[in-house]
Amino acid sequence: VSRRVLVCDDEGQILRALRIVLRDAGFDVVPASTAQEALDAAALHPPDAAIIDLVLPDGDGVEVTRSLREWTDVPILVLSAVDDEDEKVRALQAGADDYVTKPFGPKELVARLEAILRRRGDRADDPVLRAGGLELDLAAHVARRDGAELHLTPIEFDLLKELLRNRGRLLTHRMLLTAVWGPNYGDEVATLRTHISNLRRKIEPQGAERVLHTDPGVGYRLL
Amino acid sequence: MARAMGRNPLIGVVVALASVVAATLLIYALDDVAPVVSLGVIYLVAVLLVSSIWGARLGIATALVSAAAFNWFHIPPTGRFSISEGENWVALGTLLVVAVVTSSLAERARLRTEEAEQRRQEADLAAEMARLLLRGGRLEEALPTVSQRLAHALGLPSASIELAAVESDERRVAFPLRERTTQVGTLVVPAGMPEDVLARLQVRVVPQLEALLAAAQERDELLGDVVETAALRRSDVLKTALLRAVSHDLRSPLTAILTAADALDSATIRDEERLEMTRAIREEALRLSRLIDNLLDLSRLEAHAAEPQREWSSVEEILQSAVDELGLPDGTFALSVALDLPQVRADAAQLDRAFANLLENSARHSGGHPVSVRARAVGERVLIRIVDRGPGIPPAQLERVFQPFYRAGTDRTGHRGSGLGLAIARGFIEANGGKVWAESLPGQATTFVVEMPLDVTDREPEPEPVP
């Protein structure tokens, strides 16, 4: 069964090429070239995922994301042609799961899309969160890597829990700070950085595969 | 009014006599209700009035006349200058003394008032000079008004403030205006002014003028710095906009090319899709190349490095070449050039770039309808009108479309302009002495009008002499 993905970009050439690339990856593309077309198409054929360009002729991809989020939690990937951290953070806060900067290799785009779709397949009621060799037993409050128990501080445990729950999704600094420390700590990026680097030492020992990715100036993503 | 009368002592004498007569008559009227001896004070009113306006001298004279009149008309025995009773002597003596003292006090008050009035005028003058000199605008433009106001306030026939050093001579007196040790200007007034006016100038006006002139000059310098900073900031803003636009406009075609290249690798690609992808790669690569041309043009124009190589050029050839260059489908443009159209002196290559950009812009917004291009000579100008049948431009944006990176919208095929074309067109047209503007009725059509001057003094296109 092919999965349906809404692709909204005002560049016709990109839409046509993406249709072929995504078809090979097992997606059925619903194209849209304006914000209004995207919202109409999503309502008519609810997609399994959406790829939305940030700059649209009749509006802005952040607005489309926000409108979609009002009624669906479909994974959303935004495309950005500008390297502007603020713009990315804005899209993520509006509910986007991740972003890809133009020009991107189509393989990277598909990989990101798969990652955010995988998370949606996770069972929400499972008390054990897993990713790669990582395992977090929420009931027993125990973290393991390849079966060996990890000694995490309460904050590191909470951070890992947040990252695992949103596996594949890019979480902004503010999202992590708010979830772990509380809404008054949204700007304490330096504190977050320290704890993340401690956590990284414990979950990614020397030579191990990197699972915790840093997006400079924006946030972190666990794959 | 009092001041005007005060200059005329004759009026003073008349007023003095009249008021003594009036006081004498008033005492006749009142001698039923009060003893005559105590009514002498009524004369003091006359003394006070006269001395406060015409000074102490006339005031004392009034006092003496009052004493005589009091004696003659009211102190018994009346009708002669003698006094029968001792107490009446006292009354007359007191009147005389009080009158003299009153008149000198009034004189002093009058002088104080005059001085206060003078100070007030000087303060008004200083405030107005400050307002004129410091309100902004160019200092040189404010100086004539300030000089005029100063001359008026001091009752001088003329005055002038020069920013240069000027020497006194037989016709004029020059007051150097200094800020610390440097001379910031000169105040020049005609020679032969009264001593007291010169003294006032020297002591009161010149120091104020010095301080104000120095402040105004300092302000002008600071303003110059601010203007320069603002210009730098604007060019910084432009550079940032350029970087953003470049990164956006380069990335979109690159993404299309990369994605199309990957699609060509697909195992499931169909033949028509393959053709579509190769065409996309070619088109997007051309788009990148045009964008790079435009960026180079723009940076040349911004750096004022686009010096036109003017030669006699045919407008028709330029328009035709611009149309050919765009490689758009036949029928995109309907060209109509007057047969007898004179040549223009311009850099043909630059005008070609300008018209290519204008035509491309109009074609993009014309919604598939042909774009009409007409060239005619009108008087001493050539007018080229490029009319599309697009959605039109709202009045507020008619000028803004010529700003770099301003873009009005997207066309049907989803290709946005780079927002550079019209800015480049205007840059090249103006560099060649022409003008370009947009006319539009929103919802209808847009006309870009290009006006190139014709060299009427040298109408015949002759080969240029080699310099």
XYZ file of C-alpha atoms in Angstrom:
690
model
C 0.000 0.000 0.000
C 1.591 3.281 -1.029
C 1.530 6.099 1.434
C 0.095 9.430 0.413
C 2.289 12.502 0.810
C 1.180 16.072 0.200
C 3.926 18.133 -1.474
C 3.450 21.877 -1.561
C 6.013 23.924 -3.510
C 5.469 26.763 -5.943
C 8.283 25.587 -8.215
C 6.633 23.347 -10.793
C 9.914 21.714 -11.803
C 10.639 20.634 -8.237
C 7.124 19.232 -7.826
C 7.403 17.144 -10.992
C 10.833 15.753 -10.089
C 9.846 15.000 -6.511
C 6.841 13.065 -7.744
C 9.169 10.590 -9.483
C 11.692 10.372 -6.634
C 9.022 9.860 -3.979
C 7.168 7.371 -6.149
C 10.287 5.190 -6.112
C 10.329 5.410 -2.305
C 6.749 4.154 -2.196
C 4.876 7.416 -1.862
C 1.930 8.693 -3.792
C 2.407 12.439 -4.289
C -0.491 14.890 -3.989
C 0.939 18.115 -5.497
C -0.036 21.640 -4.491
C 1.561 24.903 -5.607
C -0.127 27.361 -3.256
C -1.010 27.426 0.433
C -4.701 27.305 -0.392
C -4.276 24.323 -2.721
C -2.318 22.521 0.001
C -5.028 23.030 2.631
C -7.780 21.997 0.191
C -5.892 18.891 -0.930
C -5.140 17.866 2.667
C -8.802 18.172 3.604
C -9.931 16.247 0.524
C -7.385 13.401 0.700
C -5.938 13.301 4.232
C -2.253 12.529 3.605
C 0.110 10.308 5.633
C 2.747 13.030 5.584
C 3.233 16.543 4.211
C 6.223 18.340 2.681
C 5.703 22.098 2.640
C 7.881 24.864 1.218
C 8.236 27.819 3.593
C 7.867 30.429 0.850
C 4.583 30.192 -1.013
C 3.057 32.734 -3.400
C -0.092 33.209 -1.327
C 1.339 32.838 2.129
C 3.883 31.139 4.215
C 4.568 27.497 4.981
C 4.443 28.217 8.715
C 0.824 29.293 8.354
C -0.014 26.145 6.411
C 1.646 24.057 9.134
C -0.340 25.832 11.812
C -3.622 25.345 9.932
C -2.913 21.641 9.382
C -2.035 21.201 13.055
C -5.475 22.453 14.010
C -6.987 19.169 12.909
C -4.270 16.634 12.130
C -1.014 15.359 13.630
C 0.259 14.126 10.279
C 4.098 14.343 10.118
C 5.139 17.623 8.498
C 8.499 18.324 6.868
C 9.166 21.927 5.829
C 11.455 22.960 2.978
C 13.439 26.113 3.415
C 15.490 27.975 0.837
C 16.977 30.319 3.398
C 19.469 29.422 6.088
C 17.612 31.300 8.735
C 17.467 29.656 12.172
C 14.614 31.863 13.349
C 12.493 30.803 10.408
C 13.139 27.128 11.155
C 12.367 27.535 14.835
C 9.153 29.311 13.898
C 8.114 26.409 11.676
C 8.989 23.820 14.335
C 7.109 25.719 17.044
C 4.113 25.863 14.718
C 4.124 22.077 14.701
C 6.472 20.983 11.916
C 8.404 17.798 12.701
C 11.564 18.618 10.806
C 12.937 20.770 8.046
C 15.227 20.312 5.076
C 17.222 23.159 3.558
C 17.329 23.642 -0.204
C 19.192 22.460 -2.150
C 18.743 18.962 -0.715
C 19.593 15.593 -2.099
C 16.318 13.748 -2.669
C 17.731 10.747 -0.756
C 18.137 12.895 2.334
C 14.588 14.119 1.973
C 13.254 10.562 1.787
C 15.339 9.516 4.813
C 13.958 12.383 6.898
C 10.459 11.598 5.763
C 10.853 7.951 6.746
C 12.243 8.962 10.140
C 9.299 11.112 11.085
C 6.873 8.515 9.745
C 8.524 5.764 11.815
C 7.790 7.635 15.030
C 4.121 7.781 14.129
C 4.181 3.967 13.941
C 5.369 3.645 17.543
C 2.798 2.380 19.972
C 1.858 5.178 22.325
C 0.935 2.975 25.296
C 4.172 0.956 25.364
C 5.936 1.708 28.693
C 9.277 0.925 27.058
C 10.685 3.410 24.515
C 13.283 2.033 22.077
C 15.555 3.486 19.405
C 18.698 1.917 17.996
C 20.270 0.107 20.928
C 18.630 2.474 23.426
C 15.845 1.372 25.709
C 13.990 3.444 28.262
C 11.722 1.593 30.667
C 9.416 4.308 31.957
C 7.684 2.037 34.511
C 10.924 0.803 36.081
C 12.683 4.154 35.461
C 15.656 2.351 33.941
C 17.706 3.266 30.846
C 19.767 0.663 28.968
C 22.111 0.704 26.024
C 22.566 -2.683 24.291
C 21.239 -4.321 27.468
C 23.674 -2.568 29.824
C 22.145 -0.197 32.340
C 22.997 3.503 31.954
C 23.382 5.703 35.003
C 21.458 8.843 34.141
C 20.606 11.819 36.351
C 16.871 12.592 36.614
C 17.272 15.477 34.135
C 19.168 13.301 31.649
C 16.462 10.647 31.989
C 13.743 13.200 31.260
C 15.665 14.618 28.302
C 16.166 11.143 26.814
C 12.496 10.355 27.383
C 11.462 13.516 25.515
C 13.847 12.785 22.641
C 12.758 9.136 22.379
C 9.084 10.018 22.457
C 9.672 12.394 19.565
C 12.087 10.151 17.731
C 13.005 11.487 14.287
C 11.536 14.854 15.082
C 13.679 17.965 15.418
C 13.005 19.437 18.860
C 13.892 23.101 19.377
C 15.854 24.226 22.420
C 12.740 25.857 23.772
C 10.629 22.716 23.357
C 13.132 20.606 25.316
C 13.654 23.214 28.027
C 9.923 23.696 28.489
C 9.231 19.962 28.605
C 12.013 19.084 31.074
C 12.559 22.206 33.193
C 9.243 24.026 32.765
C 7.873 27.011 30.861
C 9.963 29.562 32.781
C 13.228 28.061 31.602
C 12.673 28.385 27.834
C 15.761 30.531 27.270
C 18.354 28.593 29.305
C 20.073 27.200 26.232
C 23.485 27.006 27.924
C 22.104 24.734 30.668
C 20.468 22.522 28.068
C 23.715 22.279 26.121
C 25.611 21.089 29.210
C 23.107 18.367 30.049
C 22.852 17.234 26.430
C 26.614 16.886 26.215
C 26.639 14.779 29.426
C 23.794 12.660 28.091
C 25.597 12.216 24.785
C 28.703 10.851 26.553
C 26.555 8.208 28.212
C 24.407 7.094 25.278
C 27.065 7.392 22.552
C 30.222 5.757 23.939
C 33.484 6.012 21.995
C 33.134 4.562 18.516
C 29.386 4.001 18.825
C 26.986 5.139 16.129
C 25.742 8.686 16.618
C 22.054 8.780 17.441
C 21.704 12.259 18.927
C 22.045 14.883 16.183
C 22.635 18.560 16.802
C 21.095 21.205 14.562
C 23.190 24.261 15.397
C 21.154 27.174 16.607
C 17.899 25.229 16.365
C 17.748 22.082 18.465
C 18.307 18.307 18.686
C 16.988 15.236 16.948
C 17.238 11.577 17.994
C 17.263 9.141 15.121
C 2.481 104.703 23.302
C 3.977 106.096 26.480
C 7.446 105.448 25.060
C 6.622 107.303 21.891
C 5.356 110.330 23.821
C 8.285 110.081 26.205
C 10.608 111.064 23.355
C 8.783 114.344 22.916
C 9.310 116.786 25.845
C 6.870 119.318 24.354
C 3.983 116.925 24.887
C 5.367 116.404 28.418
C 5.088 120.141 29.202
C 1.534 120.263 27.858
C 0.518 117.193 29.852
C 2.196 118.627 32.987
C 0.313 121.930 32.730
C -2.967 120.225 31.924
C -2.715 117.876 34.872
C -1.840 120.699 37.292
C -4.917 122.588 36.066
C -7.019 119.456 36.445
C -5.737 118.857 40.003
C -6.451 122.499 40.946
C -10.018 122.231 39.643
C -10.521 118.885 41.373
C -9.567 120.420 44.717
C -12.249 123.115 44.218
C -14.746 120.337 43.689
C -13.668 118.454 46.785
C -13.108 121.225 49.339
C -16.594 120.741 50.778
C -15.846 117.178 51.891
C -12.248 117.551 53.129
C -10.009 120.302 54.491
C -8.147 122.050 51.666
C -4.773 121.547 53.358
C -4.975 117.764 53.061
C -6.126 117.880 49.409
C -2.632 118.899 48.259
C -1.843 115.206 47.684
C -3.949 115.341 44.515
C -1.080 117.213 42.844
C 1.121 114.175 43.491
C -0.879 112.267 40.875
C 0.136 114.842 38.276
C 3.796 114.722 39.416
C 3.858 110.924 39.329
C 2.299 110.791 35.854
C 4.724 113.273 34.340
C 7.887 111.976 35.979
C 7.205 108.335 35.200
C 6.905 109.116 31.482
C 9.084 112.199 30.850
C 11.647 111.781 33.640
C 12.615 113.485 36.871
C 13.454 116.907 35.440
C 9.998 117.636 34.128
C 8.571 115.875 37.202
C 10.316 118.318 39.574
C 9.176 121.236 37.442
C 5.628 119.920 37.729
C 6.098 119.664 41.515
C 7.152 123.344 41.697
C 4.272 124.497 39.513
C 1.900 122.391 41.626
C 3.187 123.989 44.841
C 2.740 127.450 43.342
C -0.766 126.668 42.111
C -1.701 125.189 45.464
C -0.472 128.284 47.208
C -2.152 130.727 44.784
C -5.518 129.072 44.427
C -6.146 127.176 47.626
C -4.020 128.180 50.596
C -5.503 131.222 52.332
C -5.092 133.950 51.612
C -5.870 132.891 48.059
C -5.028 134.956 44.986
C -1.452 135.701 46.051
C 1.763 133.955 46.971
C 1.651 134.393 50.708
C 0.685 132.135 53.555
C -1.013 133.336 56.713
C -0.969 130.317 58.960
C 1.974 128.127 60.024
C 0.244 124.815 59.412
C -0.286 125.755 55.746
C 3.441 126.317 55.417
C 3.941 122.754 56.602
C 1.396 121.469 54.085
C 3.026 123.259 51.173
C 6.532 122.197 52.262
C 5.473 118.582 52.607
C 3.825 118.652 49.184
C 6.984 119.997 47.612
C 9.286 117.442 49.265
C 7.013 114.505 48.577
C 6.556 115.603 44.980
C 10.288 115.803 44.364
C 10.968 112.449 45.984
C 8.095 110.864 44.050
C 9.329 112.150 40.790
C 12.847 110.816 41.286
C 11.495 107.438 42.381
C 9.250 107.333 39.327
C 12.208 108.228 37.135
C 14.169 105.318 38.539
C 11.242 102.943 38.005
C 10.941 104.210 34.456
C 14.618 103.464 33.771
C 14.284 99.985 35.250
C 11.266 99.283 33.072
C 13.102 100.467 30.008
C 16.071 98.277 30.814
C 13.814 95.291 31.475
C 12.114 95.910 28.152
C 15.493 95.998 26.432
C 16.544 92.740 28.119
C 13.281 91.124 27.117
C 13.865 92.110 23.525
C 17.379 90.739 23.688
C 16.084 87.485 25.165
C 13.464 87.296 22.403
C 16.165 87.942 19.848
C 18.395 85.231 21.351
C 15.553 82.731 21.388
C 14.650 83.472 17.808
C 18.257 83.296 16.649
C 18.563 79.943 18.400
C 15.405 78.685 16.736
C 16.547 79.836 13.296
C 20.099 78.575 13.638
C 19.461 75.251 15.343
C 16.208 74.043 13.811
C 17.941 72.020 11.112
C 18.438 72.648 7.455
C 21.547 74.294 6.127
C 23.225 76.931 8.234
C 23.969 79.162 5.213
C 20.266 79.335 4.427
C 19.329 80.441 7.959
C 21.895 83.267 8.204
C 20.105 85.960 6.095
C 16.926 85.584 8.174
C 18.886 85.749 11.421
C 20.744 88.890 10.261
C 17.501 90.547 9.247
C 15.886 89.751 12.582
C 18.909 91.028 14.461
C 18.970 94.318 12.542
C 15.269 94.797 13.219
C 15.610 94.111 16.957
C 18.464 96.580 17.390
C 17.007 99.232 15.111
C 19.895 98.934 12.635
C 19.391 99.669 8.925
C 21.118 96.380 8.086
C 23.296 93.625 9.481
C 24.890 90.529 8.065
C 26.454 87.405 9.495
C 29.287 85.950 7.460
C 30.887 82.572 8.035
C 34.202 84.025 6.844
C 36.468 86.546 8.578
C 35.696 90.130 7.479
C 37.656 93.313 8.311
C 36.123 96.596 9.489
C 36.461 99.600 7.157
C 35.084 103.144 6.964
C 31.631 101.942 5.914
C 31.134 99.014 8.254
C 32.003 97.658 11.669
C 32.944 93.979 11.919
C 32.589 91.966 15.124
C 34.606 88.724 14.892
C 32.635 85.764 16.299
C 34.894 83.292 18.070
C 34.463 79.891 19.605
C 37.427 79.461 21.945
C 40.322 80.455 19.717
C 38.912 79.845 16.258
C 36.843 82.403 14.402
C 33.502 80.882 13.398
C 32.145 83.954 11.615
C 31.752 87.734 11.547
C 28.871 90.051 12.370
C 28.962 93.096 10.093
C 26.930 96.252 10.777
C 27.041 99.657 9.048
C 29.430 102.194 10.533
C 28.128 105.209 12.470
C 25.852 103.463 14.918
C 25.122 105.163 18.251
C 27.546 104.237 21.031
C 24.908 102.524 23.184
C 23.786 100.258 20.318
C 27.395 99.241 19.628
C 27.884 98.552 23.320
C 24.760 96.383 23.415
C 25.995 94.479 20.380
C 29.411 93.972 21.904
C 28.271 92.953 25.371
C 25.018 91.090 24.783
C 24.444 90.050 21.185
C 27.905 88.959 20.079
C 28.493 86.364 22.865
C 25.075 84.796 22.192
C 25.700 84.727 18.481
C 29.105 83.124 18.995
C 27.662 80.316 21.110
C 24.757 79.701 18.728
C 26.884 79.750 15.605
C 29.354 77.288 17.122
C 26.493 74.983 18.177
C 24.896 75.188 14.724
C 28.166 74.359 13.005
C 28.752 71.431 15.337
C 25.217 70.249 14.621
C 25.850 70.451 10.883
C 28.966 68.330 11.267
C 27.155 65.738 13.386
C 24.301 65.692 10.882
C 26.810 64.961 8.137
C 28.090 62.010 10.163
C 24.545 60.747 10.705
C 23.733 60.956 7.004
C 26.889 59.053 6.180
C 26.101 56.378 8.783
C 22.589 56.024 7.409
C 23.953 55.608 3.887
C 26.334 52.913 5.115
C 23.517 51.167 6.934
C 21.347 51.289 3.804
C 24.077 49.712 1.766
C 24.424 47.086 4.499
C 20.694 46.371 4.343
C 20.999 46.071 0.587
C 23.860 43.609 0.917
C 21.888 41.498 3.385
C 18.877 41.516 1.081
C 21.180 40.586 -1.788
C 22.622 37.645 0.139
C 19.204 36.396 1.162
C 17.810 36.743 -2.328
C 20.847 35.121 -3.864
C 20.703 32.237 -1.453
C 16.988 31.805 -2.125
C 17.113 32.270 -5.879
C 20.158 30.101 -6.405
C 18.846 27.311 -4.207
C 15.522 26.814 -5.927
C 16.912 26.052 -9.407
C 19.682 23.979 -7.822
C 17.102 21.919 -5.938
C 15.136 21.403 -9.121
C 18.291 20.284 -10.963
C 19.413 17.920 -8.184
C 15.966 16.394 -7.832
C 15.537 16.012 -11.591
C 18.968 14.353 -11.842
C 17.947 11.847 -9.172
C 14.626 11.267 -10.897
C 16.539 10.428 -14.100
C 18.226 7.639 -12.131
C 14.880 6.160 -11.187
C 14.211 2.643 -12.372
C 10.530 3.356 -12.931
C 10.880 6.570 -14.923
C 8.788 6.704 -18.084
C 10.030 8.111 -21.383
C 7.976 11.290 -21.296
C 9.088 11.893 -17.714
C 12.688 11.480 -18.786
C 12.205 14.180 -21.453
C 10.516 16.394 -18.909
C 13.391 16.006 -16.433
C 16.099 16.771 -19.033
C 14.165 19.833 -20.112
C 13.789 20.903 -16.486
C 17.533 20.609 -15.933
C 18.263 22.712 -19.018
C 15.669 25.381 -18.132
C 16.759 25.650 -14.538
C 20.403 25.891 -15.538
C 19.519 28.743 -17.932
C 17.576 30.401 -15.161
C 20.638 30.217 -12.925
C 22.771 31.689 -15.659
C 20.345 34.603 -16.215
C 20.278 35.208 -12.502
C 24.047 35.413 -12.379
C 24.018 37.916 -15.283
C 21.494 40.013 -13.410
C 23.475 39.914 -10.191
C 26.597 41.054 -12.008
C 24.664 43.855 -13.721
C 23.163 44.964 -10.452
C 26.443 45.014 -8.588
C 27.995 46.998 -11.451
C 25.137 49.503 -11.289
C 25.299 49.735 -7.503
C 29.037 50.358 -7.698
C 28.453 52.989 -10.442
C 30.772 50.945 -12.603
C 28.327 50.772 -15.514
C 29.769 53.585 -17.631
C 27.754 53.557 -20.887
C 29.619 53.409 -24.206
C 27.297 55.710 -26.127
C 26.939 55.294 -29.850
C 24.196 55.952 -32.363
C 21.859 53.014 -31.938
C 18.630 51.865 -33.489
C 15.799 51.333 -31.024
C 14.236 48.768 -33.343
C 17.389 46.660 -33.442
C 17.724 46.818 -29.665
C 14.102 45.755 -29.127
C 14.371 42.947 -31.675
C 17.565 41.654 -30.129
C 16.024 41.731 -26.630
C 13.044 39.721 -27.906
C 15.309 37.175 -29.627
C 17.493 36.829 -26.563
C 14.571 35.838 -24.338
C 13.768 32.890 -26.620
C 10.098 32.961 -25.656
C 7.503 31.395 -27.989
C 6.591 33.337 -31.167
C 3.730 35.723 -30.622
C 4.718 36.540 -27.050
C 5.496 40.105 -28.160
C 3.725 42.306 -30.722
C 6.383 44.758 -31.881
C 5.476 48.019 -33.631
C 8.181 50.588 -34.331
C 7.541 53.850 -36.230
C 9.243 53.761 -39.631
C 11.013 57.100 -39.327
C 12.137 56.581 -35.735
C 15.421 58.479 -35.229
C 18.387 56.756 -33.652
C 19.368 57.400 -30.062
C 22.804 57.925 -28.591
C 23.122 55.155 -26.050
C 24.992 52.028 -25.050
C 23.162 49.434 -27.123
C 24.319 46.517 -24.994
C 23.048 48.138 -21.805
C 19.706 49.098 -23.352
C 19.425 45.560 -24.648
C 19.810 44.244 -21.073
C 17.293 46.805 -19.858
C 14.665 45.918 -22.463
C 15.222 42.175 -22.068
C 14.405 42.559 -18.394
C 11.376 44.783 -19.012
C 10.033 42.448 -21.693
C 10.613 39.340 -19.609
C 8.798 40.927 -16.701
C 5.814 41.918 -18.833
C 5.644 38.495 -20.496
C 5.684 36.849 -17.086
C 2.716 38.879 -15.875
C 0.694 39.006 -19.091
C -1.150 35.775 -18.386
C -0.370 34.312 -21.802
C -1.649 37.312 -23.749
C 0.736 38.985 -26.200
C 2.708 41.913 -24.841
C 2.433 44.993 -27.055
C 5.640 46.967 -27.639
C 5.364 50.307 -29.460
C 8.082 52.862 -30.162
C 7.337 56.414 -31.376
C 9.137 59.754 -31.512
C 7.315 62.458 -29.563
C 8.926 65.884 -29.777
C 12.519 65.541 -28.701
C 12.077 62.123 -27.159
C 11.552 58.530 -28.156
C 8.790 56.836 -26.167
C 8.665 53.066 -25.916
C 5.522 51.651 -24.353
C 5.405 48.023 -23.201
C 1.853 46.976 -22.365
C 0.909 43.680 -20.771
C -2.562 42.383 -20.040
C -1.739 41.256 -16.550
C -3.414 42.011 -13.249
C -1.990 45.539 -13.038
C -0.062 47.162 -10.219
C -1.695 49.032 -7.315
C -0.727 52.749 -7.327
C 1.282 52.403 -4.121
C 3.579 49.861 -5.732
C 4.194 51.605 -9.060
C 7.511 52.969 -7.862
C 8.371 50.130 -5.529
C 8.551 47.578 -8.340
C 11.810 49.226 -9.420
C 13.499 48.526 -6.097
C 15.925 45.624 -6.075
C 14.423 42.413 -4.675
C 10.884 43.670 -4.779
C 8.638 41.070 -6.370
C 4.985 41.435 -7.145
C 3.919 37.807 -7.264
C 4.105 34.539 -9.101
C 3.058 33.625 -12.591
C 1.054 30.586 -13.651
C 4.032 28.293 -14.078
C 5.244 29.003 -10.554
C 8.324 30.907 -11.673
C 8.969 33.955 -9.663
C 11.184 36.691 -10.971
C 14.370 37.344 -9.084
C 13.147 40.818 -8.168
C 16.202 42.267 -9.891
C 15.053 42.769 -13.494
C 13.219 46.088 -13.158
C 15.904 47.551 -10.922
C 18.486 46.669 -13.555
C 16.318 48.055 -16.352
C 15.950 51.364 -14.567
C 19.652 51.451 -13.706
C 20.768 51.016 -17.322
C 18.116 53.334 -18.793
C 18.978 56.131 -16.390
C 22.708 55.618 -16.954
C 21.951 56.329 -20.619
C 20.034 59.521 -19.883
C 16.556 58.035 -20.166
C 13.642 57.490 -17.819
C 11.383 54.545 -17.132
C 8.196 54.357 -15.108
C 5.132 52.189 -14.749
C 1.526 53.164 -15.392
C -1.296 50.896 -14.403
C -4.962 50.577 -13.719
C -5.229 47.876 -11.063
C -7.042 44.848 -12.367
C -6.378 45.818 -15.951
C -2.959 46.226 -17.475
C 0.471 47.561 -16.796
C 2.391 49.824 -19.148
C 6.101 50.365 -18.748
C 7.090 53.587 -20.449
C 10.689 54.201 -21.459
C 11.653 57.686 -22.531
C 14.966 58.249 -24.297
C 16.117 61.773 -25.202
C 16.903 62.622 -28.822
C 19.974 64.735 -29.406
C 18.273 67.554 -31.347
C 21.455 69.535 -31.851
C 22.968 66.689 -33.809
C 20.070 64.889 -35.372
C 21.956 63.230 -38.200
C 23.647 60.070 -37.068
C 27.199 60.673 -38.183
C 30.178 58.463 -37.471
C 31.675 59.490 -34.160
C 34.969 61.353 -34.452
C 37.686 59.316 -32.813
C 38.990 61.297 -29.838
